[in-house]
Coordinates of C-alpha atoms in Angstrom, one line a residue:
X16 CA -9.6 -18.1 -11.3
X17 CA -12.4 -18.6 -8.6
X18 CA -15.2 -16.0 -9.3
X19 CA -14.2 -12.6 -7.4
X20 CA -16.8 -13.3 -4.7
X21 CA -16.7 -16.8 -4.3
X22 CA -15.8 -17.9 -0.6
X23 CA -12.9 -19.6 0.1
X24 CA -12.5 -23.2 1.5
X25 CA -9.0 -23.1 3.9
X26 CA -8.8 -23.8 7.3
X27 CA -10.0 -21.4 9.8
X28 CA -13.5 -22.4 9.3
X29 CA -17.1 -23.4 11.2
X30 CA -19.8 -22.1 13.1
X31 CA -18.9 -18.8 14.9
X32 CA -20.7 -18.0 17.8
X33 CA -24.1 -15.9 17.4
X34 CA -23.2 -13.1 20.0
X35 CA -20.9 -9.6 20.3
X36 CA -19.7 -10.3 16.6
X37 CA -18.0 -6.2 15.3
X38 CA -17.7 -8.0 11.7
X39 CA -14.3 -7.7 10.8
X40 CA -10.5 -7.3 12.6
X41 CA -8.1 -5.4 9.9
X42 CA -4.6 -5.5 11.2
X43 CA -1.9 -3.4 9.2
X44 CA 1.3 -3.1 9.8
X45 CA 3.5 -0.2 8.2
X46 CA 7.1 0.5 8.8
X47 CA 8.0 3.5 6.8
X48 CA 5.9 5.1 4.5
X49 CA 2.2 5.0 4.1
X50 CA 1.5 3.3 1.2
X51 CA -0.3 0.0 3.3
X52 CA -2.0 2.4 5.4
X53 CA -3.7 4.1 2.9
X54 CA -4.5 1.1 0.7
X55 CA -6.1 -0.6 4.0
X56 CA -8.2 2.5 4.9
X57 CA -9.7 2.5 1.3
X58 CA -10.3 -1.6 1.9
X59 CA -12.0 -0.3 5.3
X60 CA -14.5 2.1 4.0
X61 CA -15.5 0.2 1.4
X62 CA -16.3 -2.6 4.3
X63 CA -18.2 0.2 6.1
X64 CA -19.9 0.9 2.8
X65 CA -21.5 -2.5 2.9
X66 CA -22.5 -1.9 6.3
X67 CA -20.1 -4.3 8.0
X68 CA -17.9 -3.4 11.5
X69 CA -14.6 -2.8 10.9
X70 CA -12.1 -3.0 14.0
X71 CA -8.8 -1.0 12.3
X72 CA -6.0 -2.0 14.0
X73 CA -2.9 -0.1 13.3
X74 CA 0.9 -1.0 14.5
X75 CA 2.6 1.4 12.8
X76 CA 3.0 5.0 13.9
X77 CA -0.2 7.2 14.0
X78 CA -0.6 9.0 10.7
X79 CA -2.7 11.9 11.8
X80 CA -6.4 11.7 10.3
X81 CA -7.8 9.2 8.4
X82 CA -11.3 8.6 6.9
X83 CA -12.5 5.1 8.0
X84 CA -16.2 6.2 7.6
X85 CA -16.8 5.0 11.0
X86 CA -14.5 1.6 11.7
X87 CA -12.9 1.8 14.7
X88 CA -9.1 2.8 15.1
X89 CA -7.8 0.3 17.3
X90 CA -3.6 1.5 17.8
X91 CA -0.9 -0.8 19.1
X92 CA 2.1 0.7 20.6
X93 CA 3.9 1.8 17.5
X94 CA 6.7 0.2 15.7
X95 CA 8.9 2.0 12.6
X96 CA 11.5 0.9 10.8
X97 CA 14.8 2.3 11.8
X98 CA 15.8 3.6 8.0
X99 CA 15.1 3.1 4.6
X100 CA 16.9 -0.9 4.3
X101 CA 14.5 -1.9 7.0
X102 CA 17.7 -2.9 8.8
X103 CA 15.6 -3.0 12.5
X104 CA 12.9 -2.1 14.0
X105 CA 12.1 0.2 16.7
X106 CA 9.5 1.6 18.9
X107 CA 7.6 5.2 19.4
X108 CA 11.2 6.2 21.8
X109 CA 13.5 5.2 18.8
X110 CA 14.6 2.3 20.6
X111 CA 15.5 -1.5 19.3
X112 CA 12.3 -3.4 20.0
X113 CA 13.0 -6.3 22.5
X114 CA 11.5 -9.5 23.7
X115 CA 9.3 -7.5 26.6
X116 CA 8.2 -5.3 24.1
X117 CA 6.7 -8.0 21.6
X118 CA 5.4 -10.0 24.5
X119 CA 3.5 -7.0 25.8
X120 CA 2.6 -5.8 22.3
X121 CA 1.0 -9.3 21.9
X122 CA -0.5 -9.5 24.8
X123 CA -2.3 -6.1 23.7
X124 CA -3.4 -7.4 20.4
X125 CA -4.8 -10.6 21.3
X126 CA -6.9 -9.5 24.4
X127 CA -8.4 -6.3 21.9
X128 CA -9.4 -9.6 19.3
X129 CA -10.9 -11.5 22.1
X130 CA -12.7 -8.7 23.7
X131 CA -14.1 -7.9 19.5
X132 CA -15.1 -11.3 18.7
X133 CA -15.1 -10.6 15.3
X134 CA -16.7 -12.7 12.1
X135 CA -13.6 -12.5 10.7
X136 CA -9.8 -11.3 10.8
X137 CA -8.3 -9.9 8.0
X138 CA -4.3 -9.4 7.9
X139 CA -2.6 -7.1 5.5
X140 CA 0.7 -9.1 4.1
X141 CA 1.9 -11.3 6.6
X142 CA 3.0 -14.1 6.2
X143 CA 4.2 -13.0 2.6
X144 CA 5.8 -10.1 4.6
X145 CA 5.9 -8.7 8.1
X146 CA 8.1 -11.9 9.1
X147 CA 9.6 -9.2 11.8
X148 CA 5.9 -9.4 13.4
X149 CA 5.1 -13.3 13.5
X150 CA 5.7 -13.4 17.4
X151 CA 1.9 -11.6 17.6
X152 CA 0.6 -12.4 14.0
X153 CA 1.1 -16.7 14.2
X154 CA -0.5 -16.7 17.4
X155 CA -3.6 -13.9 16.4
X156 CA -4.4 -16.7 13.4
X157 CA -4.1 -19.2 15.9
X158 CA -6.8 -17.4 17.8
X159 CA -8.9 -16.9 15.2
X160 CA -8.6 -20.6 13.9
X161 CA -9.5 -22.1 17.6
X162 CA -12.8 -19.9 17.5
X163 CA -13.8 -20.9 13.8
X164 CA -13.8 -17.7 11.9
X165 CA -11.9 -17.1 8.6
X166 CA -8.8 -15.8 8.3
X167 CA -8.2 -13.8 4.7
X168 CA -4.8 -12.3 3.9
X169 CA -4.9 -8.9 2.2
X170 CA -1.9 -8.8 -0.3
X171 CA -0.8 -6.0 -3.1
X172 CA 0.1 -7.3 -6.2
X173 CA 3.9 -7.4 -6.5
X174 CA 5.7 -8.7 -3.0
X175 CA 9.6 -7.9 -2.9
X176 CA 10.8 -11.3 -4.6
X177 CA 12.6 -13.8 -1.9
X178 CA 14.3 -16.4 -3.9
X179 CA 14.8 -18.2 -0.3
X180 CA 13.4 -21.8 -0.5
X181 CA 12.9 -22.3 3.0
X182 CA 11.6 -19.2 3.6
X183 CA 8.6 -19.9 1.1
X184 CA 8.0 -23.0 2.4
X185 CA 7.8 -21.3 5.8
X186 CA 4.9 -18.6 4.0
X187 CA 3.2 -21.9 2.7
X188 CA 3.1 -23.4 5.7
X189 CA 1.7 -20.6 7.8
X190 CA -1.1 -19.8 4.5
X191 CA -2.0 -23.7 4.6
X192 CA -2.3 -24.0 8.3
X193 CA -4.3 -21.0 8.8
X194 CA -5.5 -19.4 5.9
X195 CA -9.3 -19.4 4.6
X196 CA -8.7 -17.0 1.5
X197 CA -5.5 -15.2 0.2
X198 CA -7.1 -11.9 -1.6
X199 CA -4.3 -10.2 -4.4
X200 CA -5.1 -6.6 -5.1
X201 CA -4.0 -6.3 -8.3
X202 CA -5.6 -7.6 -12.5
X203 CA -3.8 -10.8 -13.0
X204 CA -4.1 -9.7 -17.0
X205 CA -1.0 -7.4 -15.7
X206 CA 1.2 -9.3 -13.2
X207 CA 0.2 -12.7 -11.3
X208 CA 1.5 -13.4 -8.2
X209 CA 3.6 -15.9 -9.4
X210 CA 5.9 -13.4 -10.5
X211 CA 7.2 -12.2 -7.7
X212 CA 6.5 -15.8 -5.0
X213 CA 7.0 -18.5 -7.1
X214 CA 5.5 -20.9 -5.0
X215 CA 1.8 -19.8 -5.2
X216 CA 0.9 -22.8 -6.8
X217 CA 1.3 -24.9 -3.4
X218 CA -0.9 -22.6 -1.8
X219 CA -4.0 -24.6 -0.8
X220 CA -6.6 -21.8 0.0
X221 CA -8.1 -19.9 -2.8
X222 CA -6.0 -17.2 -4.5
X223 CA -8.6 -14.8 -5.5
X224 CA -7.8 -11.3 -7.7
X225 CA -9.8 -8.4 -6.6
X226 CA -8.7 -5.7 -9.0
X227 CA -6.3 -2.9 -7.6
X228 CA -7.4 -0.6 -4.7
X229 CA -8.0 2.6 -6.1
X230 CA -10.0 5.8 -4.8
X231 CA -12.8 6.6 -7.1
X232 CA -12.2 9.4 -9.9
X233 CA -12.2 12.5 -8.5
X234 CA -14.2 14.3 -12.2
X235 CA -15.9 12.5 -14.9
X236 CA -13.8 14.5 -17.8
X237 CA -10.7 12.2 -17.6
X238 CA -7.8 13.9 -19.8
X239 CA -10.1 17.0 -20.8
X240 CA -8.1 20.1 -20.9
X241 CA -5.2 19.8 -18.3
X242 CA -3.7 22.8 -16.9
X243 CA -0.3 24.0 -17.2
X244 CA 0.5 22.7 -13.7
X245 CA 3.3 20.3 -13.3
X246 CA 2.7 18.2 -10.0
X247 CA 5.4 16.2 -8.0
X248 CA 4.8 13.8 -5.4
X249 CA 6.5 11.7 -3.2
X250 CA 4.1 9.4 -1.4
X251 CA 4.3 9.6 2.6
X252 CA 7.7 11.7 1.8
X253 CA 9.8 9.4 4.0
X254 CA 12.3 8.5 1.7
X255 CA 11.2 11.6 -0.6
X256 CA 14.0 13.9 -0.6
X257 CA 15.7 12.4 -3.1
X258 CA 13.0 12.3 -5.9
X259 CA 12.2 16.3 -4.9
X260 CA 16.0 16.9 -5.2
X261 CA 16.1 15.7 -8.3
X262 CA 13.5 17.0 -9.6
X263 CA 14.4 20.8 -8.8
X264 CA 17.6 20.3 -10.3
X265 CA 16.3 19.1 -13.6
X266 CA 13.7 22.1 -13.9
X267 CA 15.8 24.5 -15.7
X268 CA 16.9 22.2 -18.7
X269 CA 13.7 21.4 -19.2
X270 CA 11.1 23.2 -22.0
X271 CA 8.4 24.1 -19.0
X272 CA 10.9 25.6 -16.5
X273 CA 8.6 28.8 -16.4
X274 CA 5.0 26.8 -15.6
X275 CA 4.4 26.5 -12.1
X276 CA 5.3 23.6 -10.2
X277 CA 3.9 22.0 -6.8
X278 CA 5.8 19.6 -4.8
X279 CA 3.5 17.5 -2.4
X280 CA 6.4 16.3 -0.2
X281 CA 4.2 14.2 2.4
X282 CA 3.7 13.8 6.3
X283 CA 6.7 12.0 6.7
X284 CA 10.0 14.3 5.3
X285 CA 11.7 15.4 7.6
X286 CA 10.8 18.0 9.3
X287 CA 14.7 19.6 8.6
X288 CA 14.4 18.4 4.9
X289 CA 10.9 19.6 4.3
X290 CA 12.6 23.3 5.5
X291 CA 15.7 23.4 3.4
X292 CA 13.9 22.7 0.2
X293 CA 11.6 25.4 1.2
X294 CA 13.8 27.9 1.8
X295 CA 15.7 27.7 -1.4
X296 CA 12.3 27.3 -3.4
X297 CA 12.6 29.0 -7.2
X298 CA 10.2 31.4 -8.5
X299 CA 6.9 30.3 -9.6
X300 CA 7.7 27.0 -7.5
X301 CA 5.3 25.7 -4.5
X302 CA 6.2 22.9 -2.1
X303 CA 3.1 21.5 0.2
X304 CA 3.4 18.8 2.9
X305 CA 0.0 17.3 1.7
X306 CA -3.4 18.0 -0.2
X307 CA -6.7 16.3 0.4
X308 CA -7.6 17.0 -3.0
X309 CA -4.5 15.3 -4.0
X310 CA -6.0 13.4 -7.0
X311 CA -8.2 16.2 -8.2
X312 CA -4.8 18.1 -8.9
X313 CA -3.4 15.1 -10.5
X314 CA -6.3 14.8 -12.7
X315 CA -5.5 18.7 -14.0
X316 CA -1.8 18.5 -13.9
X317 CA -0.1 18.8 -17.4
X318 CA 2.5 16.5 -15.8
X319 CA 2.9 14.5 -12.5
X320 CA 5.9 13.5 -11.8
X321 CA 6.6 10.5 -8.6
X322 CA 8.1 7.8 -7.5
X323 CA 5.8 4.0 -8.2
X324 CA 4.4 3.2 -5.0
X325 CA 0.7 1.2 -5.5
X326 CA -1.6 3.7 -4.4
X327 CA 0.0 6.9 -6.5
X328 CA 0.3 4.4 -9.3
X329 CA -3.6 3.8 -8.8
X330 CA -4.1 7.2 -8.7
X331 CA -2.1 7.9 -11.9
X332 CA -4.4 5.0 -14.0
X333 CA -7.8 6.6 -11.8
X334 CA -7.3 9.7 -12.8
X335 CA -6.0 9.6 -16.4
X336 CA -3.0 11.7 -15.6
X337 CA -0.1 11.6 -17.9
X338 CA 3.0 10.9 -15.9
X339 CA 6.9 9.7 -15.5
X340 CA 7.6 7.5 -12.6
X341 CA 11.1 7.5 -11.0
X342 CA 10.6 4.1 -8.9
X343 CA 11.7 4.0 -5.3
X344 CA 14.6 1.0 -5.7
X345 CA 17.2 1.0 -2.9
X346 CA 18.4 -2.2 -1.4
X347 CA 16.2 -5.3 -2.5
X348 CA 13.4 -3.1 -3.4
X349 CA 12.1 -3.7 -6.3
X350 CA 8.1 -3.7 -6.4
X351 CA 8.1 -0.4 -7.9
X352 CA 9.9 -0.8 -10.2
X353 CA 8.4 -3.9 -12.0
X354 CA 4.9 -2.5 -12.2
X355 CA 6.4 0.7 -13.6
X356 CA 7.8 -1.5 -16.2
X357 CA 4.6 -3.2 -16.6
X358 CA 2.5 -0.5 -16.8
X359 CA 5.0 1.3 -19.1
X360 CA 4.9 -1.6 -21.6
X361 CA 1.1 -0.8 -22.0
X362 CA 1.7 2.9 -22.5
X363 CA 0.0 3.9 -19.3
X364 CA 3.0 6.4 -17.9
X365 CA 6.4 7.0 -18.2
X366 CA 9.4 5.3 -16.3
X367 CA 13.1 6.7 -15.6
X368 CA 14.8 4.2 -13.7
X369 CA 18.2 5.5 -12.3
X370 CA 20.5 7.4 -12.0
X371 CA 18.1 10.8 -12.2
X372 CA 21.0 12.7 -13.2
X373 CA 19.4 16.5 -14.1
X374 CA 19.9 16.7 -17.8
X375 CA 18.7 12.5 -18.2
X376 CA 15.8 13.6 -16.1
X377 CA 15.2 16.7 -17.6
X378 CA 14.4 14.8 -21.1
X379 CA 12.5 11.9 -19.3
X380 CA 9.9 14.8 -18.4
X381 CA 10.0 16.7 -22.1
X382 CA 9.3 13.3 -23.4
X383 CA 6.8 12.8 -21.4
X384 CA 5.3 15.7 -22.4
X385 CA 4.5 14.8 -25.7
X386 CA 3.2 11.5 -25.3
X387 CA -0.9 11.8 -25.4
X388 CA -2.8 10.9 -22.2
X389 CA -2.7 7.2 -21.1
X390 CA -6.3 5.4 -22.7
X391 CA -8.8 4.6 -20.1
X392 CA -9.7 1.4 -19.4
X393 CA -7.9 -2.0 -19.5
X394 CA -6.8 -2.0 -15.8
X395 CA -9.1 -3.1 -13.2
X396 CA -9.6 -0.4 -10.4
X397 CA -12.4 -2.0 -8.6
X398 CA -10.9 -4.1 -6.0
X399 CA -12.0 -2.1 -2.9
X400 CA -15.8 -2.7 -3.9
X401 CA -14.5 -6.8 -4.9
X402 CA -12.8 -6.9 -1.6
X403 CA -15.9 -6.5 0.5
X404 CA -18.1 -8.1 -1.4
X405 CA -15.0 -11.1 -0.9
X406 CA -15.0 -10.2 2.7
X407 CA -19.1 -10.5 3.5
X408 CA -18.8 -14.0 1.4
X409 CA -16.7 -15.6 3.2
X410 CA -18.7 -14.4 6.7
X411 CA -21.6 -15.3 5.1
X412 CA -20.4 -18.9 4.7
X413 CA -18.6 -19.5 8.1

């Protein structure tokens, strides 16, 4: 593999102009939950931490606070995705997205780059996802190819598999033409990225692991006497409901049905979900829509218990925590549930695929129980830090 902060040699290169440079241009893009928001504001600090500009530009819906540690929040006109099967896409109104909507979201995205002039532009999935967004993202690398600054693609580890020939040739195409760096945020020692895209040996530019995006440890005593606490989570909560459901109704066949329990259901449950389930709460039962200190209580828990998504996952191996994953797995999702299954095989959590009928579910958390805390190490956690120093390469050789 190339060294983790070697710079890339793609296309997008050459001599950047000297003047008005804000360091970097981060576009994300998320649809329904969270989980690439979040990752992408950890990626952002740690840019800030190195003392580089960071231009956040976010086209998803606004999530309320987040801790940048100074970049700049630059937000599109919002666009969501219209239910759980990403069957459409519409904007802040609820409305199917149209061709005057993309051409004036576009319009919006490339005059904030040009009036930026950043060193470089950094673009969370596309083209290995986000095809829905190409009418703004092809011609933004475009941009950034015609004024000489690289283009690095910021990519989890495990993509939702397309078996489609043409359409990977399509994602090589677009990653050859444009791309100076394609930067995987995972440990290949657990899962390359030719799992899940087959065709990454055609890509030209440099493939480069950075080790997973995690937060840092919230306490130094990983494992030390955990509290009787059993946590559940369900990421951003917008296709939550299900796993908290499930979970309440597997409670009384299970050997702690007297411990306390929290649910963290997350920003996004519905408003008219998020009051049903806590109006018919049990005894000795909390529910919560979110906690800052949400991996401090993790680290405590005697159990979590939540669905697979990359940054609770990261959370689970940062903190130590022993936990059962129930993976999130409707329609042709499937990333969850292959780094549960990975991370399983190594003994670092528990995995219940479906169906979480109560009394199967019930003894996929007394199991749990009894297994002994997940052994440190083995993973690598550091890719924020790996990601910046990747990031102020590649500007430094431009």
């Amino acid at each position: 593999e190339p060294a983790a902060d070697a710079p890339g040699e793609g296309r997008g290169r050459g001599q950047s102009e000297p003047d008005g440079m804000s360091g970097v241009f981060f576009y994300v893009q998320h649809l329904l939950g969270i989980g690439h928001l979040r990752r992408a504001a950890i990626i952002a600090r740690a840019l800030r931490r190195r003392g580089l500009d960071v231009a956040f530009v976010s086209g998803g819906a606004p999530a309320g606070e987040m801790n940048l540690e100074g970049a700049t929040l630059v937000q599109l006109p919002p666009a969501l995705s219209a239910d759980a099967q990403f069957s459409a896409i519409h904007d802040e109104r609820g409305q199917p997205i149209d061709d005057a909507w993309r051409d004036a979201r576009k319009q919006i995205l490339l005059e904030h780059f040009a009036a930026i002039r950043p060193d470089l532009l950094l673009i969370e999935m596309f083209p290995f996802g986000r095809r829905q967004f190409a009418f703004e993202l092809e011609p933004l690398m475009a941009a950034a190819n015609a004024r000489g600054i690289p283009v690095a693609i910021s990519l989890r580890d495990v993509l939702v598999a397309k078996n489609k020939q043409k359409r990977n040739a399509e994602i090589l195409a677009a990653v050859n033409r444009h791309v100076s760096a394609v930067l995987v945020h995972g440990d290949p020692a657990l899962v390359r990225l030719e799992a899940t895209f087959p065709a990454t040996p055609g890509i030209k530019p440099p493939v480069i692991y950075t080790g997973y995006v995690a937060e840092a440890s919230p306490t130094a005593e990983r494992h030390d006497a955990p509290g009787e606490e059993i946590l559940v989570s369900a990421g951003g909560g917008a296709v939550g409901g299900p796993l908290l459901r499930a979970v309440l109704a597997a409670r009384p066949v299970t050997t702690v049905a007297e411990s306390a329990w929290r649910l963290i259901a997350g920003p996004n449950l519905p408003d008219q979900e998020f009051s049903s389930l806590a109006a018919n709460l049990p005894a000795k039962v909390t529910l919560e829509r979110f906690r800052r200190d949400f991996p401090a209580l993790m680290a405590k828990a005697r159990l979590s218990i939540s669905q697979a998504g990359y940054n609770t996952v990261m959370d689970i191996l940062g903190t130590g925590a022993r936990a059962l994953v129930l993976p999130f797995a409707e329609g042709a999702e499937s990333e969850q549930t292959l780094r549960a299954r990975l991370l399983a095989e190594r003994g670092l959590l528990g995995l219940l695929e479906p169906p979480y009928e109560p009394a199967r579910l019930g003894g996929a958390i007394d199991e749990a129980l009894l297994r002994p805390p997940p052994p440190a190490g083995g993973i690598d956690l550091g890719g924020a830090a790996a990601t910046a120093r990747i990031i102020q390469t590649l500007m430094d050789h431009c």
